[in-house]
PDB file of C-alpha atoms and ligand atoms in Angstrom:
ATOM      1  CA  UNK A   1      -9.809 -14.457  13.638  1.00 47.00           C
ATOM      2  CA  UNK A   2     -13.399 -15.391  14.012  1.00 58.00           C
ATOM      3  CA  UNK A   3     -14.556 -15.558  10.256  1.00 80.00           C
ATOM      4  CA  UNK A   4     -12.438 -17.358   7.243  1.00 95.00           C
ATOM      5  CA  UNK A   5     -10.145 -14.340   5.791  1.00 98.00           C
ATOM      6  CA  UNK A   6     -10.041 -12.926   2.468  1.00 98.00           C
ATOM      7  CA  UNK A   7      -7.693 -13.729  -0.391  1.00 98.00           C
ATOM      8  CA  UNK A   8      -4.978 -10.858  -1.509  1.00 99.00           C
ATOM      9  CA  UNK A   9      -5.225 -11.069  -5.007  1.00 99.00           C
ATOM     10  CA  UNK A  10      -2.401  -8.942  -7.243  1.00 99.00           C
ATOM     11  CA  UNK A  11      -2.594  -8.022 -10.977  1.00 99.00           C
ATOM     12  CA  UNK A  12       0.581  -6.985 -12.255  1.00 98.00           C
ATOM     13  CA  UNK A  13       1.782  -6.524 -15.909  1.00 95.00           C
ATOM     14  CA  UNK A  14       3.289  -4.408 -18.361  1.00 88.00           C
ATOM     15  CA  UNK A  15       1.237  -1.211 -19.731  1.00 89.00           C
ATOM     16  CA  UNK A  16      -1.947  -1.412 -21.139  1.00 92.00           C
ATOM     17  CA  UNK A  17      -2.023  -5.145 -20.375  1.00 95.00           C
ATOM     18  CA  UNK A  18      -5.261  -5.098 -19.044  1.00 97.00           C
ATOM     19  CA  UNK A  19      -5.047  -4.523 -14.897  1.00 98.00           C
ATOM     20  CA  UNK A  20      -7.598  -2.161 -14.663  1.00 98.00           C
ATOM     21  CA  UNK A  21     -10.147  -3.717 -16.894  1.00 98.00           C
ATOM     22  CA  UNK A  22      -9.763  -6.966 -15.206  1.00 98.00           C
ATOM     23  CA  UNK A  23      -9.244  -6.225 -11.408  1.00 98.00           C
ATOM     24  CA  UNK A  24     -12.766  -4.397 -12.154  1.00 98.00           C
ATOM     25  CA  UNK A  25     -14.396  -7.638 -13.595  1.00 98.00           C
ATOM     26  CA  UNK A  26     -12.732  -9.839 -11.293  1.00 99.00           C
ATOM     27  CA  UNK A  27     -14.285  -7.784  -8.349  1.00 99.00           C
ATOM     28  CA  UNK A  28     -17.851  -7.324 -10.027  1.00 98.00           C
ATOM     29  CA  UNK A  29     -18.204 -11.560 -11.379  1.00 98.00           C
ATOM     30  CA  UNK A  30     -16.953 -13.014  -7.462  1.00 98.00           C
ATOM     31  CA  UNK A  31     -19.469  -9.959  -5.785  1.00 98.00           C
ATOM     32  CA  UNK A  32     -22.169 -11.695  -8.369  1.00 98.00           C
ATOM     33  CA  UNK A  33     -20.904 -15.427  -7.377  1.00 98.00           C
ATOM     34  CA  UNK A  34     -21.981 -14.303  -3.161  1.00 97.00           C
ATOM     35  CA  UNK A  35     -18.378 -13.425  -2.222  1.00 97.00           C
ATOM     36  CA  UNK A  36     -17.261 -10.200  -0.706  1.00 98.00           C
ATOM     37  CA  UNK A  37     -14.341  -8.228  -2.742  1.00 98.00           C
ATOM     38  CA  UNK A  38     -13.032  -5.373  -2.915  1.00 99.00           C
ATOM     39  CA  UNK A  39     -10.833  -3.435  -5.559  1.00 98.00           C
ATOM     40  CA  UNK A  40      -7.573  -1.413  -4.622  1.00 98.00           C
ATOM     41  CA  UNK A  41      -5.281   0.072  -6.739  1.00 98.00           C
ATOM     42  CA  UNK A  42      -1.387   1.039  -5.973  1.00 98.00           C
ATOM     43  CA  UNK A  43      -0.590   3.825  -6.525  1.00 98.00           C
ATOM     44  CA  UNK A  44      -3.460   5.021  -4.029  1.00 98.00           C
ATOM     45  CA  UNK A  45      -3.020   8.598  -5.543  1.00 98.00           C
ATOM     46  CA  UNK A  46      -5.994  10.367  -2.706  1.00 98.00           C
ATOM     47  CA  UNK A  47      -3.823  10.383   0.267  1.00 98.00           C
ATOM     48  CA  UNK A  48      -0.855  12.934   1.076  1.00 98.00           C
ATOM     49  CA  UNK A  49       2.049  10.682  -0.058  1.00 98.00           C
ATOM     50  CA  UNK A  50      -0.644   9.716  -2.743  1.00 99.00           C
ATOM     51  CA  UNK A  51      -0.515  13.065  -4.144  1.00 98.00           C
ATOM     52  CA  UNK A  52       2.959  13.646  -3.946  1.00 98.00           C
ATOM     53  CA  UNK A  53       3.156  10.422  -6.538  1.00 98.00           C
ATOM     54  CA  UNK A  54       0.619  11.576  -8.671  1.00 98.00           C
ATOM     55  CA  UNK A  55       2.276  15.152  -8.938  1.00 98.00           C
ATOM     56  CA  UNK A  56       5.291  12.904  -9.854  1.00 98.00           C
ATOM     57  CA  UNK A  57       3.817  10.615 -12.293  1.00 97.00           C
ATOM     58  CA  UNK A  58       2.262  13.893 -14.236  1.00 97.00           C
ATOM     59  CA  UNK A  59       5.803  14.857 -14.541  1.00 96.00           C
ATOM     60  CA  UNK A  60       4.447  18.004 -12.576  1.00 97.00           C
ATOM     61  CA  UNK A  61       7.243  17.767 -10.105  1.00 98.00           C
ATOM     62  CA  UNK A  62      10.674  15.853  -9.548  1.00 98.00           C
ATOM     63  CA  UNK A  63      11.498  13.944  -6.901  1.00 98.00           C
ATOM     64  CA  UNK A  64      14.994  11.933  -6.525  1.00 98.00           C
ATOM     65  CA  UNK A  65      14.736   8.867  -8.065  1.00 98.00           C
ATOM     66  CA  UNK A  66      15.473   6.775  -3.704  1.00 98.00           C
ATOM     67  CA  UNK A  67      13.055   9.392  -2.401  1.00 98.00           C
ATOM     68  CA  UNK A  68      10.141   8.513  -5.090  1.00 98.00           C
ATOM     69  CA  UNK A  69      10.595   4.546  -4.575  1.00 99.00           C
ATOM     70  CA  UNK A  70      10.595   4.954  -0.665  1.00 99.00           C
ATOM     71  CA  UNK A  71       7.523   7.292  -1.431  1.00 99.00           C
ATOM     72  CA  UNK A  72       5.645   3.990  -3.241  1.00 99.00           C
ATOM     73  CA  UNK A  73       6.301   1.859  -0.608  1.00 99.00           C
ATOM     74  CA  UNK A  74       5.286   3.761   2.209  1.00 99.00           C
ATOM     75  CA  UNK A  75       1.951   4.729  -0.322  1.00 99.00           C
ATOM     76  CA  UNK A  76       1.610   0.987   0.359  1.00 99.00           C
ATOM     77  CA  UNK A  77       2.599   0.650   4.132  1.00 99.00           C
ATOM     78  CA  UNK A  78      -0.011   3.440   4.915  1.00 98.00           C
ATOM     79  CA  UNK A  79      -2.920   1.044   3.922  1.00 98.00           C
ATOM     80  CA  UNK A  80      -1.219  -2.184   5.297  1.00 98.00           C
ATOM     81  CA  UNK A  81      -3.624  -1.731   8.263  1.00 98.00           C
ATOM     82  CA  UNK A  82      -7.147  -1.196   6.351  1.00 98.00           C
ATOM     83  CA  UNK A  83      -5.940  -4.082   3.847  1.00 98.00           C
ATOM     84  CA  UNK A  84      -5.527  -6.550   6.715  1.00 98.00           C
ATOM     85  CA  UNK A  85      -8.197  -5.475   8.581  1.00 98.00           C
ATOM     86  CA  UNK A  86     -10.596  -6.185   5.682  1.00 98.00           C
ATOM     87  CA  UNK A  87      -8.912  -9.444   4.761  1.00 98.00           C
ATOM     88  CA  UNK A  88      -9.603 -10.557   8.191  1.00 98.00           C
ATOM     89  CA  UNK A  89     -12.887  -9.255   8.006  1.00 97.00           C
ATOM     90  CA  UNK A  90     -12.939 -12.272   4.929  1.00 98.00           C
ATOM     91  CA  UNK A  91     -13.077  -9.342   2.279  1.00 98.00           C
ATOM     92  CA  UNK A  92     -10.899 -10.795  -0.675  1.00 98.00           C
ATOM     93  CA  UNK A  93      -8.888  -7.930  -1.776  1.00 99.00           C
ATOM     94  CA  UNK A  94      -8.631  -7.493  -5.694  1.00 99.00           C
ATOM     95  CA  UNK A  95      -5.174  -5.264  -5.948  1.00 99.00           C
ATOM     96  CA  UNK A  96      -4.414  -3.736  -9.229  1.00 98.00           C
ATOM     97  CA  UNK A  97      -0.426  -3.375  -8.697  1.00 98.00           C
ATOM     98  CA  UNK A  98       1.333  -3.779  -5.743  1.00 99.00           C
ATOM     99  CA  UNK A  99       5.493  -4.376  -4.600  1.00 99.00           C
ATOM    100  CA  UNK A 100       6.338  -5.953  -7.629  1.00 98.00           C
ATOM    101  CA  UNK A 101       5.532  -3.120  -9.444  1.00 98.00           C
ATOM    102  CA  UNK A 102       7.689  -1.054  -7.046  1.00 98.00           C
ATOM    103  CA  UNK A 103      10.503  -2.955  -7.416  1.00 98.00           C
ATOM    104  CA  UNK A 104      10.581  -3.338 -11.166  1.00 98.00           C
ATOM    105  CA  UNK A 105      10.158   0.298 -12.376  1.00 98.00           C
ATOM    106  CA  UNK A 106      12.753   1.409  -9.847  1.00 98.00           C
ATOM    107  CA  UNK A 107      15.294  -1.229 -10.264  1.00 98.00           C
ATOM    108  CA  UNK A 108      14.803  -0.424 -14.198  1.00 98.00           C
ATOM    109  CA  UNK A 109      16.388   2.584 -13.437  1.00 98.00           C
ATOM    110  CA  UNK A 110      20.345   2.843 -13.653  1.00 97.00           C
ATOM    111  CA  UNK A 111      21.987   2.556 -10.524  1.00 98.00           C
ATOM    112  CA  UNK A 112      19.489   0.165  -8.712  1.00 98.00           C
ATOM    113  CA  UNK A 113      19.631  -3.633  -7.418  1.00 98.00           C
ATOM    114  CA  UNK A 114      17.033  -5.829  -7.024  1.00 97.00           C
ATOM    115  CA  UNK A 115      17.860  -6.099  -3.483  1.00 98.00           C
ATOM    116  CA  UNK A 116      17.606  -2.523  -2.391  1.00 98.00           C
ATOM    117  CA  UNK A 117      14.505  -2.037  -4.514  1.00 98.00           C
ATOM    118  CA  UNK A 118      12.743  -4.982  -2.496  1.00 98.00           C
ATOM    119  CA  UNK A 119      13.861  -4.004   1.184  1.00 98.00           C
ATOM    120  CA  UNK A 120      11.333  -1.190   2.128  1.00 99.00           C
ATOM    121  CA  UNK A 121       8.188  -3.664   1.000  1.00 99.00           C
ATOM    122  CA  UNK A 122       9.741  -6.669   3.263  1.00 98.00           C
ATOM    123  CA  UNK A 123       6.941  -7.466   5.655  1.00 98.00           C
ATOM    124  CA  UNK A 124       3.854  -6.168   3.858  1.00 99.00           C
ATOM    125  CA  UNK A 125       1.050  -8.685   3.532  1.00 98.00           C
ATOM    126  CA  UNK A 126       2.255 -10.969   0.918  1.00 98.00           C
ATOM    127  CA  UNK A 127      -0.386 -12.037  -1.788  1.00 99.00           C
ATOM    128  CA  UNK A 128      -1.568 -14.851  -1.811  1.00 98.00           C
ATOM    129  CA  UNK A 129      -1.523 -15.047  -5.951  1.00 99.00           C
ATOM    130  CA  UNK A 130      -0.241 -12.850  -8.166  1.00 99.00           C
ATOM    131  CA  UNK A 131      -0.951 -12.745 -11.781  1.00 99.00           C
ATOM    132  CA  UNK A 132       0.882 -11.606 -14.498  1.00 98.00           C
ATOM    133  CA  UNK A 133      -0.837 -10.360 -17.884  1.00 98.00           C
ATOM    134  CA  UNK A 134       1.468 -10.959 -20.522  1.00 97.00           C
ATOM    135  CA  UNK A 135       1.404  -8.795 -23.438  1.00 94.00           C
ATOM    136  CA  UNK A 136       4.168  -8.309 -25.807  1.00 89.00           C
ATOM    137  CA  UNK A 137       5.260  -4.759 -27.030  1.00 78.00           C
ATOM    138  CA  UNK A 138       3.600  -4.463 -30.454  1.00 81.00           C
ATOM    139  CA  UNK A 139       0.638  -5.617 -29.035  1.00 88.00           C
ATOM    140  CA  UNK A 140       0.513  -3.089 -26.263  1.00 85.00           C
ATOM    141  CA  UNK A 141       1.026  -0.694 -28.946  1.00 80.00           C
ATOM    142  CA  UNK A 142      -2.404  -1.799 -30.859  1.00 86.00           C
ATOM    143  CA  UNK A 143      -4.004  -0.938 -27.725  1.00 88.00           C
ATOM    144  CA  UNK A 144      -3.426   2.982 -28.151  1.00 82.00           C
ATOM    145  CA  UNK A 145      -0.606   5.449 -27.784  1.00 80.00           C
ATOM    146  CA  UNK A 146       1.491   5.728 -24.506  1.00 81.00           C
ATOM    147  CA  UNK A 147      -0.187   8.584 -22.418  1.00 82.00           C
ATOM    148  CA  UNK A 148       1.643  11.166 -21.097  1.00 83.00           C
ATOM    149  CA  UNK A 149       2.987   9.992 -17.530  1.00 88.00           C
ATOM    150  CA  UNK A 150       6.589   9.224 -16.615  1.00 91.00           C
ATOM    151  CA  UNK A 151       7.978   5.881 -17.448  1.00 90.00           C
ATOM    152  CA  UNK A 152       5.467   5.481 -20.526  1.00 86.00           C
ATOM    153  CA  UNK A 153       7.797   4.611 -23.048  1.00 86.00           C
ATOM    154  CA  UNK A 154       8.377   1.675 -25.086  1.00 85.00           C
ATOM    155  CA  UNK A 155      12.332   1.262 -24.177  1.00 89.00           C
ATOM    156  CA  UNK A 156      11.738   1.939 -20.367  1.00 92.00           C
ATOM    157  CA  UNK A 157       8.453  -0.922 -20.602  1.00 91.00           C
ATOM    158  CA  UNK A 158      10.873  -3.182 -22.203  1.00 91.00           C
ATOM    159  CA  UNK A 159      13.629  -2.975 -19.254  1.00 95.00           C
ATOM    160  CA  UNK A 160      10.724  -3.007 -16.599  1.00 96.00           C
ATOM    161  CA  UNK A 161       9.499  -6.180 -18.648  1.00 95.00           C
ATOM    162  CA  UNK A 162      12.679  -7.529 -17.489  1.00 96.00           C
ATOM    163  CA  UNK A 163      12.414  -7.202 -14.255  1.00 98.00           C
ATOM    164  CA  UNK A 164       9.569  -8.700 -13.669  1.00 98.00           C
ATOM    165  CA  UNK A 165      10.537 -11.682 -15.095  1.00 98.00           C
ATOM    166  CA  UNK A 166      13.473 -11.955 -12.361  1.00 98.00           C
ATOM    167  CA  UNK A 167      10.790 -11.415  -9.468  1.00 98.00           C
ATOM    168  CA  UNK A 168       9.010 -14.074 -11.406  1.00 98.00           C
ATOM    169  CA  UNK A 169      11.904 -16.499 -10.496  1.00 98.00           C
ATOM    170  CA  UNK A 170      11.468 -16.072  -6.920  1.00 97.00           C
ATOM    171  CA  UNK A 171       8.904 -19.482  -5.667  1.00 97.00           C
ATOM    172  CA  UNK A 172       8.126 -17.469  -2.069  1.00 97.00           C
ATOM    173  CA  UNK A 173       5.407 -15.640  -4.465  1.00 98.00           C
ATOM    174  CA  UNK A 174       2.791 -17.592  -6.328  1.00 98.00           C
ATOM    175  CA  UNK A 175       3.081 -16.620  -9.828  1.00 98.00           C
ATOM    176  CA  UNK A 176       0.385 -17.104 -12.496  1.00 98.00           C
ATOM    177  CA  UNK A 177       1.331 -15.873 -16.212  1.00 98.00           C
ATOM    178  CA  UNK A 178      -2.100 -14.902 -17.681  1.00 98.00           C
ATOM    179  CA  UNK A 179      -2.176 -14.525 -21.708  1.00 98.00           C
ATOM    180  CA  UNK A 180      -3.103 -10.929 -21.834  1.00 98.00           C
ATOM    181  CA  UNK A 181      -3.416 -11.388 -25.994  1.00 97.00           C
ATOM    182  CA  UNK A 182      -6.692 -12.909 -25.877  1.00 98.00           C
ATOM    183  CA  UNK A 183     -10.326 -10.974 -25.876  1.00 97.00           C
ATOM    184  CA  UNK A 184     -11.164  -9.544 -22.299  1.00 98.00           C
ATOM    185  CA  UNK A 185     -13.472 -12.378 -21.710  1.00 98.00           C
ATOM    186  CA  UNK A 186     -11.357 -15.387 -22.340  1.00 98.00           C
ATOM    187  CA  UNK A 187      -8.889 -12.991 -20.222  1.00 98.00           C
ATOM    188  CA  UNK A 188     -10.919 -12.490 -17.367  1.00 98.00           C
ATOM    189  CA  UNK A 189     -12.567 -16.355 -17.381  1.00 98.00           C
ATOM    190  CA  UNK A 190      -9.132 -17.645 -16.636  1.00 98.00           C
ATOM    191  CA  UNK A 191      -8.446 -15.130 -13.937  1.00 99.00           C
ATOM    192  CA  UNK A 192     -11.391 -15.675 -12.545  1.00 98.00           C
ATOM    193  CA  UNK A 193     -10.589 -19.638 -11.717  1.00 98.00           C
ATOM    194  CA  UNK A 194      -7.283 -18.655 -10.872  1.00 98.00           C
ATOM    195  CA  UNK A 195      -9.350 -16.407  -8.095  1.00 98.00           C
ATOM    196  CA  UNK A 196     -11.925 -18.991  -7.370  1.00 98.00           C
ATOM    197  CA  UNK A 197      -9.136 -21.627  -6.129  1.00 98.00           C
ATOM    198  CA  UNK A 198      -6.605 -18.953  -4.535  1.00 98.00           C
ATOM    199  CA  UNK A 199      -9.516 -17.872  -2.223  1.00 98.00           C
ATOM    200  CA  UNK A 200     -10.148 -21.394  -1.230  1.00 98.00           C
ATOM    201  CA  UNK A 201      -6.725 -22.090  -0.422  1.00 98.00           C
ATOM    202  CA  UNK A 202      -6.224 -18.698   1.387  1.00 98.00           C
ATOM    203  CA  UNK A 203      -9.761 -19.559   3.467  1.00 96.00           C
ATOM    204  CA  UNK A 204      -7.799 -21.093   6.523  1.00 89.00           C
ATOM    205  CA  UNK A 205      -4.069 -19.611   6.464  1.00 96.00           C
ATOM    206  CA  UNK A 206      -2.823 -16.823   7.990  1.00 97.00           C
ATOM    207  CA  UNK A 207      -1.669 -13.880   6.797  1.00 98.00           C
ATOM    208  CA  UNK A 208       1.859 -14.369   5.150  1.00 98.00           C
ATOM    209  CA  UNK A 209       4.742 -11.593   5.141  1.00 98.00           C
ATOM    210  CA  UNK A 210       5.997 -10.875   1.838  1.00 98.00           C
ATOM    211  CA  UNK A 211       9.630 -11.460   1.021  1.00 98.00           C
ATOM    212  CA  UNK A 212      10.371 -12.604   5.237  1.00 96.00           C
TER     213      UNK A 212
HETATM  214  N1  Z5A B   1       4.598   2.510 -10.324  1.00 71.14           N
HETATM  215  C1  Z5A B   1       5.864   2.635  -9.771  1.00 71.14           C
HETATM  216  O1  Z5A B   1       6.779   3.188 -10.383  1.00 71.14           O
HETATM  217  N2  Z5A B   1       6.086   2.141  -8.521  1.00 71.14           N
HETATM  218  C2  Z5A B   1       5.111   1.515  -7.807  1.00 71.14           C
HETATM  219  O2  Z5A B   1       5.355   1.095  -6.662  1.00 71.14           O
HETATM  220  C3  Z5A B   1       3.802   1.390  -8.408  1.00 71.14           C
HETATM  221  C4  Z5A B   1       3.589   1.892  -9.659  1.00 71.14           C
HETATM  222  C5  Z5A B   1       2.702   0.711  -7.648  1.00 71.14           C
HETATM  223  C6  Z5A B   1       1.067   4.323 -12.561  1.00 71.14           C
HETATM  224  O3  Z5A B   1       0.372   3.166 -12.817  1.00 71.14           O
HETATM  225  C7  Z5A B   1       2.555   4.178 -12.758  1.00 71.14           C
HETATM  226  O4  Z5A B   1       3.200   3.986 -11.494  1.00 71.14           O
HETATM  227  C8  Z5A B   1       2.961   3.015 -13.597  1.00 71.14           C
HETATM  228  C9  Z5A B   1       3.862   2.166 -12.698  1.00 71.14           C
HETATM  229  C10 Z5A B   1       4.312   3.102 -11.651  1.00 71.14           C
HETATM  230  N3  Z5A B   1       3.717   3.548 -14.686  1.00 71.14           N
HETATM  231  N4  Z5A B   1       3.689   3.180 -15.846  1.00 71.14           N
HETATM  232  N5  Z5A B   1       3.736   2.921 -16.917  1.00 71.14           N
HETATM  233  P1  Z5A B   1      -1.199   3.086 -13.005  1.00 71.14           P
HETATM  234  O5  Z5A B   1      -1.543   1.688 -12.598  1.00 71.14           O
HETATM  235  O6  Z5A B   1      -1.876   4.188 -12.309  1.00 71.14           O
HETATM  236  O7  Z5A B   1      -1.499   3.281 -14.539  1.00 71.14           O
HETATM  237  P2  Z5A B   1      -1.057   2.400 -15.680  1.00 71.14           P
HETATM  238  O8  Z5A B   1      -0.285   1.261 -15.100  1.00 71.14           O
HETATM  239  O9  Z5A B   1      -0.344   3.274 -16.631  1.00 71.14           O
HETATM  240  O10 Z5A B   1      -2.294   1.739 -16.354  1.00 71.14           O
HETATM  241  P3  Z5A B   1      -2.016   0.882 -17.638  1.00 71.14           P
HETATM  242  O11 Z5A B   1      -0.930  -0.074 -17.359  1.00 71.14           O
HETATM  243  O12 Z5A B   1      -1.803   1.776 -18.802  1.00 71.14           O
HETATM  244  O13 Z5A B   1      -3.267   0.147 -17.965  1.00 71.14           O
HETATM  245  P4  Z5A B   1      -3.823  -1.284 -17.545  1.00 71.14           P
HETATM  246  O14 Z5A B   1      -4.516  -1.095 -16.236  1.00 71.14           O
HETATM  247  O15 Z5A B   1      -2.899  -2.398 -17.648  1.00 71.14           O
HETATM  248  O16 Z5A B   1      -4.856  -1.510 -18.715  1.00 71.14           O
HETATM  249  P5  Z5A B   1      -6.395  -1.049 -18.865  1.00 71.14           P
HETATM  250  O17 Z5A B   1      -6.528   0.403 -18.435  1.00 71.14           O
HETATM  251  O18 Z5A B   1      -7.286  -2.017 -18.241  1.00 71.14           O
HETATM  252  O19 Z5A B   1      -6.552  -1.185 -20.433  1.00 71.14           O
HETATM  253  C11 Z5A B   1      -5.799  -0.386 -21.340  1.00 71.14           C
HETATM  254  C12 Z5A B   1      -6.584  -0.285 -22.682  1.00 71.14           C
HETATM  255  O20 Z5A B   1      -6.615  -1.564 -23.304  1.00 71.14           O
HETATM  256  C13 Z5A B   1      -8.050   0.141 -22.511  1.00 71.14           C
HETATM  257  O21 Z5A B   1      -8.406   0.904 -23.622  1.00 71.14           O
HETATM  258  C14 Z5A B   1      -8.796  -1.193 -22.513  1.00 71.14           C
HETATM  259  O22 Z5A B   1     -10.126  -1.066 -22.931  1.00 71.14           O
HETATM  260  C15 Z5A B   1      -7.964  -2.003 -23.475  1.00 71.14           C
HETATM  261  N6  Z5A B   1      -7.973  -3.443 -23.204  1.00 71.14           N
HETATM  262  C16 Z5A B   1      -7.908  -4.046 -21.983  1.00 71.14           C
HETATM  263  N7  Z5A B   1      -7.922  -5.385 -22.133  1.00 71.14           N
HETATM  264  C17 Z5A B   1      -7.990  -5.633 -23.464  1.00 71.14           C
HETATM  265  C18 Z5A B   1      -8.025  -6.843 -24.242  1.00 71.14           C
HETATM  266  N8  Z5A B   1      -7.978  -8.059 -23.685  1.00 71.14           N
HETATM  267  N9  Z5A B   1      -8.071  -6.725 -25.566  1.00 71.14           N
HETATM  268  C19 Z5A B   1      -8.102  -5.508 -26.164  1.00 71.14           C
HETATM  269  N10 Z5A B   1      -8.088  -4.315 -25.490  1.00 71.14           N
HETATM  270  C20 Z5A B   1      -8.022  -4.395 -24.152  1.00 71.14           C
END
């Protein structure tokens, strides 16, 4: 590694919390600030498998409910190699969902452990913080109807809710709860220094392996 790498930065959350809205700030206010960033987004709906998950989502096809979560991780595997070769490049990486996700829509699902959920994403570059946005139910629900995509409904949200709080548990990750509540601005100041001192940090380690 000749340059100091990027940061792999995750926004997870429940619906409507706000990922989208603040990966895109996040990205634009550390690009202003003279770093280099990058957004991504999982699902990465352009590629083949992409597709296939999109087609999925839009309840446009149906795909066995093993098949579709193998389907999300290797949506993720596939750009393993561009996401470490721009993190080495020192591109901080700005990631709006990622394994956790994975593993807590899936093992929301009847029939599914935590364990099995987790094991296809073992290995993949591990972030080096994660942040939560935290938004309770009713106040998701001020935010606009559900859409029209699988899995957007309030009882489903509520059990994937759960899960996340049991990956939360796990100290190999570093966690941040972010107060999703608040105006975007308060929102995004606090991820931002969150950002600010995970970059730092991640400046002079190497790349860690999620979940090994
Ligand atoms: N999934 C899976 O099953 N397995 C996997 O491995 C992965 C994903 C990676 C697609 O997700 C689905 O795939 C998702 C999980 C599953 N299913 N669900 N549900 P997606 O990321 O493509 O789409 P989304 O997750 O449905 O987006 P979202 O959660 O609805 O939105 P968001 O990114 O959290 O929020 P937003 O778009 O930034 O904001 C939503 C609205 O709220 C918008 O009008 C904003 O202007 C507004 N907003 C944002 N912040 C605020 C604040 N602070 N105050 C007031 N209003 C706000």
């Amino acid at each position: 590694m000749t340059c100091r790498r990027g940061a792999l930065i995750v926004l997870e959350g429940v619906d409507k919390a706000g990922k989208t809205t603040q990966c895109n700030k996040l990205v634009q206010a550390l690009q202003d600030s003279g770093q280099t960033a990058e957004m991504m987004k999982f699902p990465e709906r352009t590629t083949k498998i992409g597709q296939l998950i999109n087609s999925y989502l839009e309840n446009k096809s149906n795909l066995e409910d093993h098949t579709v979560h193998l389907l999300f991780s290797a949506n993720r595997w596939e750009l393993m190699p561009l996401m470490k070769e721009k993190l080495e490049q020192g591109i901080s990486l700005v990631v709006d969902r990622y394994a956790f996700s994975g593993v807590a829509f899936t093992s929301a699902k009847p029939g599914f452990s935590l364990d099995w959920c987790m094991n296809p994403d073992k290995g993949l570059p591990k972030p080096d913080l994660v942040m939560f946005l935290q938004l309770s139910p009713s106040e998701a629900a001020q935010r606009g109807q559900f859409g029209t995509e699988r899995y957007e409904t309030t009882v489903f949200q509520k059990a994937v809710q759960q899960k996340f709080e049991l990956l939360m548990k796990d100290s190999s990750v570093k966690w941040q709860v972010i107060d999703a509540a608040r105006n975007i601005e308060d929102v995004h100041a606090d991820i931002k220094n969150h950002s600010v001192d995970a970059i730092k940090a991640a400046e002079n380690e190497p790349i860690g392996e999620l979940w090994k």
